[in-house]
mmCIF file of C-alpha atoms in Angstrom:
data_model
loop_
_atom_site.group_PDB
_atom_site.id
_atom_site.type_symbol
_atom_site.label_atom_id
_atom_site.label_comp_id
_atom_site.label_asym_id
_atom_site.label_seq_id
_atom_site.Cartn_x
_atom_site.Cartn_y
_atom_site.Cartn_z
ATOM 1 C CA MET Q 26 -3.514 -6.737 11.687
ATOM 2 C CA ARG Q 27 -0.111 -5.607 11.220
ATOM 3 C CA LYS Q 28 0.370 -1.637 12.132
ATOM 4 C CA GLN Q 29 1.109 0.507 9.193
ATOM 5 C CA LEU Q 30 4.007 2.961 9.010
ATOM 6 C CA HIS Q 31 3.243 6.226 5.951
ATOM 7 C CA VAL Q 32 6.060 8.412 5.597
ATOM 8 C CA ILE Q 33 5.189 11.178 3.749
ATOM 9 C CA SER Q 34 7.173 13.929 1.648
ATOM 10 C CA ASP Q 35 6.774 17.084 3.239
ATOM 11 C CA GLY Q 36 7.171 19.163 -0.295
ATOM 12 C CA LYS Q 37 10.510 20.833 0.952
ATOM 13 C CA LEU Q 38 13.195 18.430 0.088
ATOM 14 C CA SER Q 39 13.700 17.357 -3.706
ATOM 15 C CA LEU Q 40 12.125 14.727 -5.220
ATOM 16 C CA GLU Q 41 15.630 13.298 -5.276
ATOM 17 C CA ALA Q 42 16.177 13.589 -2.234
ATOM 18 C CA PHE Q 43 13.188 12.191 -0.817
ATOM 19 C CA ALA Q 44 13.410 8.976 -3.299
ATOM 20 C CA GLU Q 45 16.894 8.478 -1.506
ATOM 21 C CA ILE Q 46 15.283 8.430 2.087
ATOM 22 C CA ALA Q 47 11.942 6.326 1.143
ATOM 23 C CA GLY Q 48 14.918 3.996 -0.448
ATOM 24 C CA GLU Q 49 16.991 3.785 2.577
ATOM 25 C CA VAL Q 50 13.347 3.024 4.848
ATOM 26 C CA GLU Q 51 11.051 1.097 2.488
ATOM 27 C CA PRO Q 52 12.287 -2.521 4.670
ATOM 28 C CA PHE Q 53 10.288 -0.694 7.515
ATOM 29 C CA ALA Q 54 7.294 1.664 5.743
ATOM 30 C CA ASP Q 55 4.112 0.039 4.118
ATOM 31 C CA ARG Q 56 3.486 3.102 1.784
ATOM 32 C CA PHE Q 57 5.200 6.307 0.710
ATOM 33 C CA HIS Q 58 2.746 9.474 -0.450
ATOM 34 C CA LEU Q 59 4.018 12.417 -3.037
ATOM 35 C CA ARG Q 60 2.432 14.801 -0.991
ATOM 36 C CA GLU Q 61 3.841 17.875 -3.380
ATOM 37 C CA LYS Q 62 1.314 20.451 -3.997
ATOM 38 C CA HIS Q 63 3.244 22.923 -5.423
ATOM 39 C CA ARG Q 64 4.374 20.057 -8.352
ATOM 40 C CA THR Q 65 2.754 19.641 -11.866
ATOM 41 C CA SER Q 66 1.330 16.070 -13.017
ATOM 42 C CA ARG Q 67 5.083 15.367 -14.828
ATOM 43 C CA GLU Q 68 6.808 16.435 -11.847
ATOM 44 C CA LEU Q 69 4.769 13.729 -9.648
ATOM 45 C CA TYR Q 70 5.468 11.142 -12.431
ATOM 46 C CA GLU Q 71 9.139 11.845 -12.715
ATOM 47 C CA GLY Q 72 9.189 11.382 -8.574
ATOM 48 C CA VAL Q 73 7.380 8.155 -8.594
ATOM 49 C CA LYS Q 74 10.096 7.048 -11.252
ATOM 50 C CA LEU Q 75 12.643 8.141 -9.356
ATOM 51 C CA LEU Q 76 11.060 5.830 -6.268
ATOM 52 C CA CYS Q 77 10.668 3.288 -8.307
ATOM 53 C CA ASN Q 78 14.302 3.397 -9.516
ATOM 54 C CA GLU Q 79 15.383 3.306 -5.485
ATOM 55 C CA GLY Q 80 13.636 -0.170 -5.122
ATOM 56 C CA ILE Q 81 9.646 1.288 -4.138
ATOM 57 C CA PRO Q 82 7.354 -1.289 -5.175
ATOM 58 C CA ILE Q 83 4.618 0.606 -7.085
ATOM 59 C CA HIS Q 84 1.929 -0.575 -4.432
ATOM 60 C CA LYS Q 85 3.669 1.089 -1.482
ATOM 61 C CA ILE Q 86 3.319 4.681 -3.398
ATOM 62 C CA VAL Q 87 0.431 6.997 -2.995
ATOM 63 C CA ILE Q 88 -0.037 10.596 -4.892
ATOM 64 C CA ASN Q 89 -1.452 13.078 -3.187
ATOM 65 C CA ASP Q 90 -4.666 14.460 -4.643
ATOM 66 C CA ARG Q 91 -3.641 13.657 -8.352
ATOM 67 C CA VAL Q 92 -5.758 10.819 -9.238
ATOM 68 C CA ASP Q 93 -4.701 11.219 -13.418
ATOM 69 C CA VAL Q 94 -1.075 10.695 -12.400
ATOM 70 C CA ALA Q 95 -2.099 8.247 -9.800
ATOM 71 C CA TRP Q 96 -3.626 5.939 -12.613
ATOM 72 C CA ALA Q 97 -1.436 6.660 -15.405
ATOM 73 C CA CYS Q 98 1.455 5.030 -12.350
ATOM 74 C CA LYS Q 99 -0.710 2.600 -11.604
ATOM 75 C CA THR Q 100 -0.670 3.688 -7.629
ATOM 76 C CA GLY Q 101 -2.654 4.708 -5.018
ATOM 77 C CA ALA Q 102 -4.139 7.961 -4.735
ATOM 78 C CA HIS Q 103 -4.888 10.299 -1.646
ATOM 79 C CA LEU Q 104 -7.921 12.460 -1.308
ATOM 80 C CA ALA Q 105 -7.987 16.151 0.809
ATOM 81 C CA PHE Q 106 -11.009 17.864 1.495
ATOM 82 C CA HIS Q 107 -10.460 20.164 -1.424
ATOM 83 C CA SER Q 108 -10.198 16.767 -3.750
ATOM 84 C CA LEU Q 109 -12.610 14.939 -5.569
ATOM 85 C CA PRO Q 110 -15.453 13.191 -3.955
ATOM 86 C CA VAL Q 111 -14.031 9.508 -3.096
ATOM 87 C CA ARG Q 112 -17.255 8.206 -4.363
ATOM 88 C CA VAL Q 113 -16.530 9.858 -8.327
ATOM 89 C CA VAL Q 114 -12.983 8.208 -7.806
ATOM 90 C CA LYS Q 115 -14.198 5.103 -7.120
ATOM 91 C CA THR Q 116 -16.454 4.853 -9.362
ATOM 92 C CA HIS Q 117 -14.182 5.113 -12.161
ATOM 93 C CA PHE Q 118 -11.141 3.651 -10.588
ATOM 94 C CA LEU Q 119 -12.727 0.542 -9.251
ATOM 95 C CA ASP Q 120 -9.118 -1.381 -8.779
ATOM 96 C CA MET Q 121 -7.446 2.216 -7.085
ATOM 97 C CA PRO Q 122 -6.627 2.274 -3.646
ATOM 98 C CA ILE Q 123 -7.932 5.688 -2.603
ATOM 99 C CA GLY Q 124 -6.876 7.239 0.720
ATOM 100 C CA CYS Q 125 -9.051 10.228 2.516
ATOM 101 C CA SER Q 126 -7.903 13.109 5.045
ATOM 102 C CA VAL Q 127 -10.577 13.332 7.783
ATOM 103 C CA HIS Q 128 -10.856 16.291 10.298
ATOM 104 C CA SER Q 129 -14.140 14.789 12.257
ATOM 105 C CA SER Q 130 -15.932 12.164 12.732
ATOM 106 C CA GLU Q 131 -18.554 13.328 10.931
ATOM 107 C CA GLU Q 132 -15.959 13.091 7.873
ATOM 108 C CA ALA Q 133 -14.830 10.135 8.436
ATOM 109 C CA GLU Q 134 -18.172 8.131 8.212
ATOM 110 C CA GLU Q 135 -19.302 9.612 5.111
ATOM 111 C CA ALA Q 136 -15.563 8.709 3.418
ATOM 112 C CA ALA Q 137 -15.973 5.157 4.583
ATOM 113 C CA LYS Q 138 -19.521 5.157 2.963
ATOM 114 C CA GLN Q 139 -18.070 6.659 -0.159
ATOM 115 C CA GLY Q 140 -15.838 3.584 -0.410
ATOM 116 C CA ALA Q 141 -12.699 4.804 1.349
ATOM 117 C CA ASP Q 142 -10.128 2.176 1.881
ATOM 118 C CA TYR Q 143 -8.417 4.012 4.499
ATOM 119 C CA ILE Q 144 -8.747 7.391 6.027
ATOM 120 C CA LEU Q 145 -5.793 9.523 7.628
ATOM 121 C CA PHE Q 146 -6.708 11.629 10.617
ATOM 122 C CA GLY Q 147 -5.044 14.445 13.123
ATOM 123 C CA HIS Q 148 -3.355 16.464 13.860
ATOM 124 C CA ILE Q 149 -3.367 14.078 17.120
ATOM 125 C CA PHE Q 150 -0.283 16.031 18.802
ATOM 126 C CA GLU Q 151 1.066 19.592 18.265
ATOM 127 C CA THR Q 152 2.761 19.851 15.165
ATOM 128 C CA ASP Q 153 5.662 23.034 13.493
ATOM 129 C CA SER Q 154 3.385 21.874 9.905
ATOM 130 C CA LYS Q 155 0.371 23.111 11.779
ATOM 131 C CA LYS Q 156 1.035 25.709 13.988
ATOM 132 C CA GLY Q 157 -1.452 27.690 16.128
ATOM 133 C CA ILE Q 158 -3.998 24.981 15.649
ATOM 134 C CA PRO Q 159 -5.224 23.266 18.760
ATOM 135 C CA PRO Q 160 -3.984 19.508 18.478
ATOM 136 C CA ARG Q 161 -6.995 16.754 18.282
ATOM 137 C CA GLY Q 162 -5.603 14.343 20.806
ATOM 138 C CA THR Q 163 -5.846 10.764 21.057
ATOM 139 C CA GLY Q 164 -9.526 10.895 22.699
ATOM 140 C CA SER Q 165 -11.146 12.172 19.382
ATOM 141 C CA LEU Q 166 -9.147 9.224 17.335
ATOM 142 C CA GLU Q 167 -10.207 7.299 19.913
ATOM 143 C CA ALA Q 168 -14.329 8.608 18.873
ATOM 144 C CA LEU Q 169 -13.403 8.820 15.076
ATOM 145 C CA LYS Q 170 -12.295 4.845 15.401
ATOM 146 C CA LYS Q 171 -15.250 3.979 17.018
ATOM 147 C CA ALA Q 172 -17.562 5.469 14.199
ATOM 148 C CA VAL Q 173 -15.474 3.872 11.017
ATOM 149 C CA GLU Q 174 -14.499 -0.126 10.047
ATOM 150 C CA ILE Q 175 -12.075 0.590 7.659
ATOM 151 C CA PRO Q 176 -8.561 1.163 8.499
ATOM 152 C CA VAL Q 177 -7.530 4.672 10.395
ATOM 153 C CA MET Q 178 -3.945 6.349 10.143
ATOM 154 C CA ALA Q 179 -2.982 9.293 12.313
ATOM 155 C CA ILE Q 180 -0.900 11.819 11.797
ATOM 156 C CA GLY Q 181 0.571 14.768 13.641
ATOM 157 C CA GLY Q 182 3.661 15.523 15.789
ATOM 158 C CA ILE Q 183 4.282 11.745 16.050
ATOM 159 C CA LYS Q 184 7.016 10.598 18.272
ATOM 160 C CA PRO Q 185 7.995 7.035 18.841
ATOM 161 C CA GLU Q 186 7.508 7.204 22.476
ATOM 162 C CA LYS Q 187 3.470 8.684 21.204
ATOM 163 C CA VAL Q 188 2.933 5.377 19.245
ATOM 164 C CA PRO Q 189 1.793 2.922 22.177
ATOM 165 C CA GLU Q 190 -0.320 6.150 23.058
ATOM 166 C CA VAL Q 191 -2.045 6.415 19.512
ATOM 167 C CA LEU Q 192 -2.179 2.501 19.741
ATOM 168 C CA GLU Q 193 -4.407 2.419 22.686
ATOM 169 C CA ALA Q 194 -6.876 4.804 21.042
ATOM 170 C CA GLY Q 195 -7.035 2.165 17.963
ATOM 171 C CA ALA Q 196 -5.596 3.509 15.162
ATOM 172 C CA ASP Q 197 -4.157 1.376 12.240
ATOM 173 C CA GLY Q 198 -1.201 2.989 11.798
ATOM 174 C CA ILE Q 199 0.373 6.079 11.692
ATOM 175 C CA ALA Q 200 2.203 8.962 9.182
ATOM 176 C CA VAL Q 201 5.030 10.519 9.924
ATOM 177 C CA MET Q 202 7.206 12.980 7.491
ATOM 178 C CA SER Q 203 9.582 15.144 10.223
ATOM 179 C CA GLY Q 204 10.213 12.197 12.290
ATOM 180 C CA ILE Q 205 11.610 10.479 9.387
ATOM 181 C CA LEU Q 206 12.062 12.848 6.861
ATOM 182 C CA GLN Q 207 14.533 15.106 9.234
ATOM 183 C CA ALA Q 208 16.251 12.835 11.109
ATOM 184 C CA LYS Q 209 20.161 12.843 11.221
ATOM 185 C CA ASP Q 210 19.479 8.585 10.275
ATOM 186 C CA PRO Q 211 15.841 8.353 8.697
ATOM 187 C CA ALA Q 212 16.302 4.614 8.151
ATOM 188 C CA GLU Q 213 17.047 4.107 11.883
ATOM 189 C CA ALA Q 214 14.061 6.614 12.702
ATOM 190 C CA ALA Q 215 11.895 4.573 10.767
ATOM 191 C CA LYS Q 216 13.328 1.156 12.017
ATOM 192 C CA LEU Q 217 12.521 2.475 15.424
ATOM 193 C CA PHE Q 218 8.876 3.770 14.709
ATOM 194 C CA SER Q 219 8.065 0.537 12.979
ATOM 195 C CA LYS Q 220 9.415 -1.583 15.762
ATOM 196 C CA LYS Q 221 6.934 0.447 17.811
ATOM 197 C CA LEU Q 222 4.521 0.092 16.048
ATOM 198 C CA ASN Q 223 4.882 -3.751 15.990
ATOM 199 C CA GLU Q 224 5.432 -4.422 19.822
ATOM 200 C CA GLU Q 225 2.378 -3.035 20.558
ATOM 201 C CA GLY Q 226 0.273 -4.266 17.654
ATOM 202 C CA GLU Q 227 1.525 -8.433 18.511
ATOM 203 C CA LYS Q 228 0.525 -7.620 22.551
#
């Protein structure tokens, strides 16, 4: 199975800037997450329109936490620990692809049991966005991957040279924020991540 690359907005860039970068990296990425905790539902709705205007297919767009916006825009939704439970969303929105952030094997098993389509697990390596919090490491990723059958995306401090190590631990893909959004050439960065994911995946 092809390994996936998810690009996650950082809440710092304008939605226009994120959409512009998304348009540049679209050929190399599988999903674009609007993770904008401070924005209103209307702003997120506009963000989806901006992504579509940059050529991002609707099936590649994921809204973080806001199931109402995801439903209105026919995108996927990604749930956090403070979001509605996976089971509730799946019951009411049968066809909506649902991802879930987890921080332990127990949480992963529960998310899978409730019907999540994939899980996001991290942070794997040290990252500026989680300063002072010890990374979970690839050992935890390996243990979690054995606990569930649904795809597991690794996140947190993943640089291109770390991709083989993450895949070795069983990840089905990775999620990246600053490694692409803050790169001098986002398209080149995304291309390199994709290449690393796919060359490892084909072995």
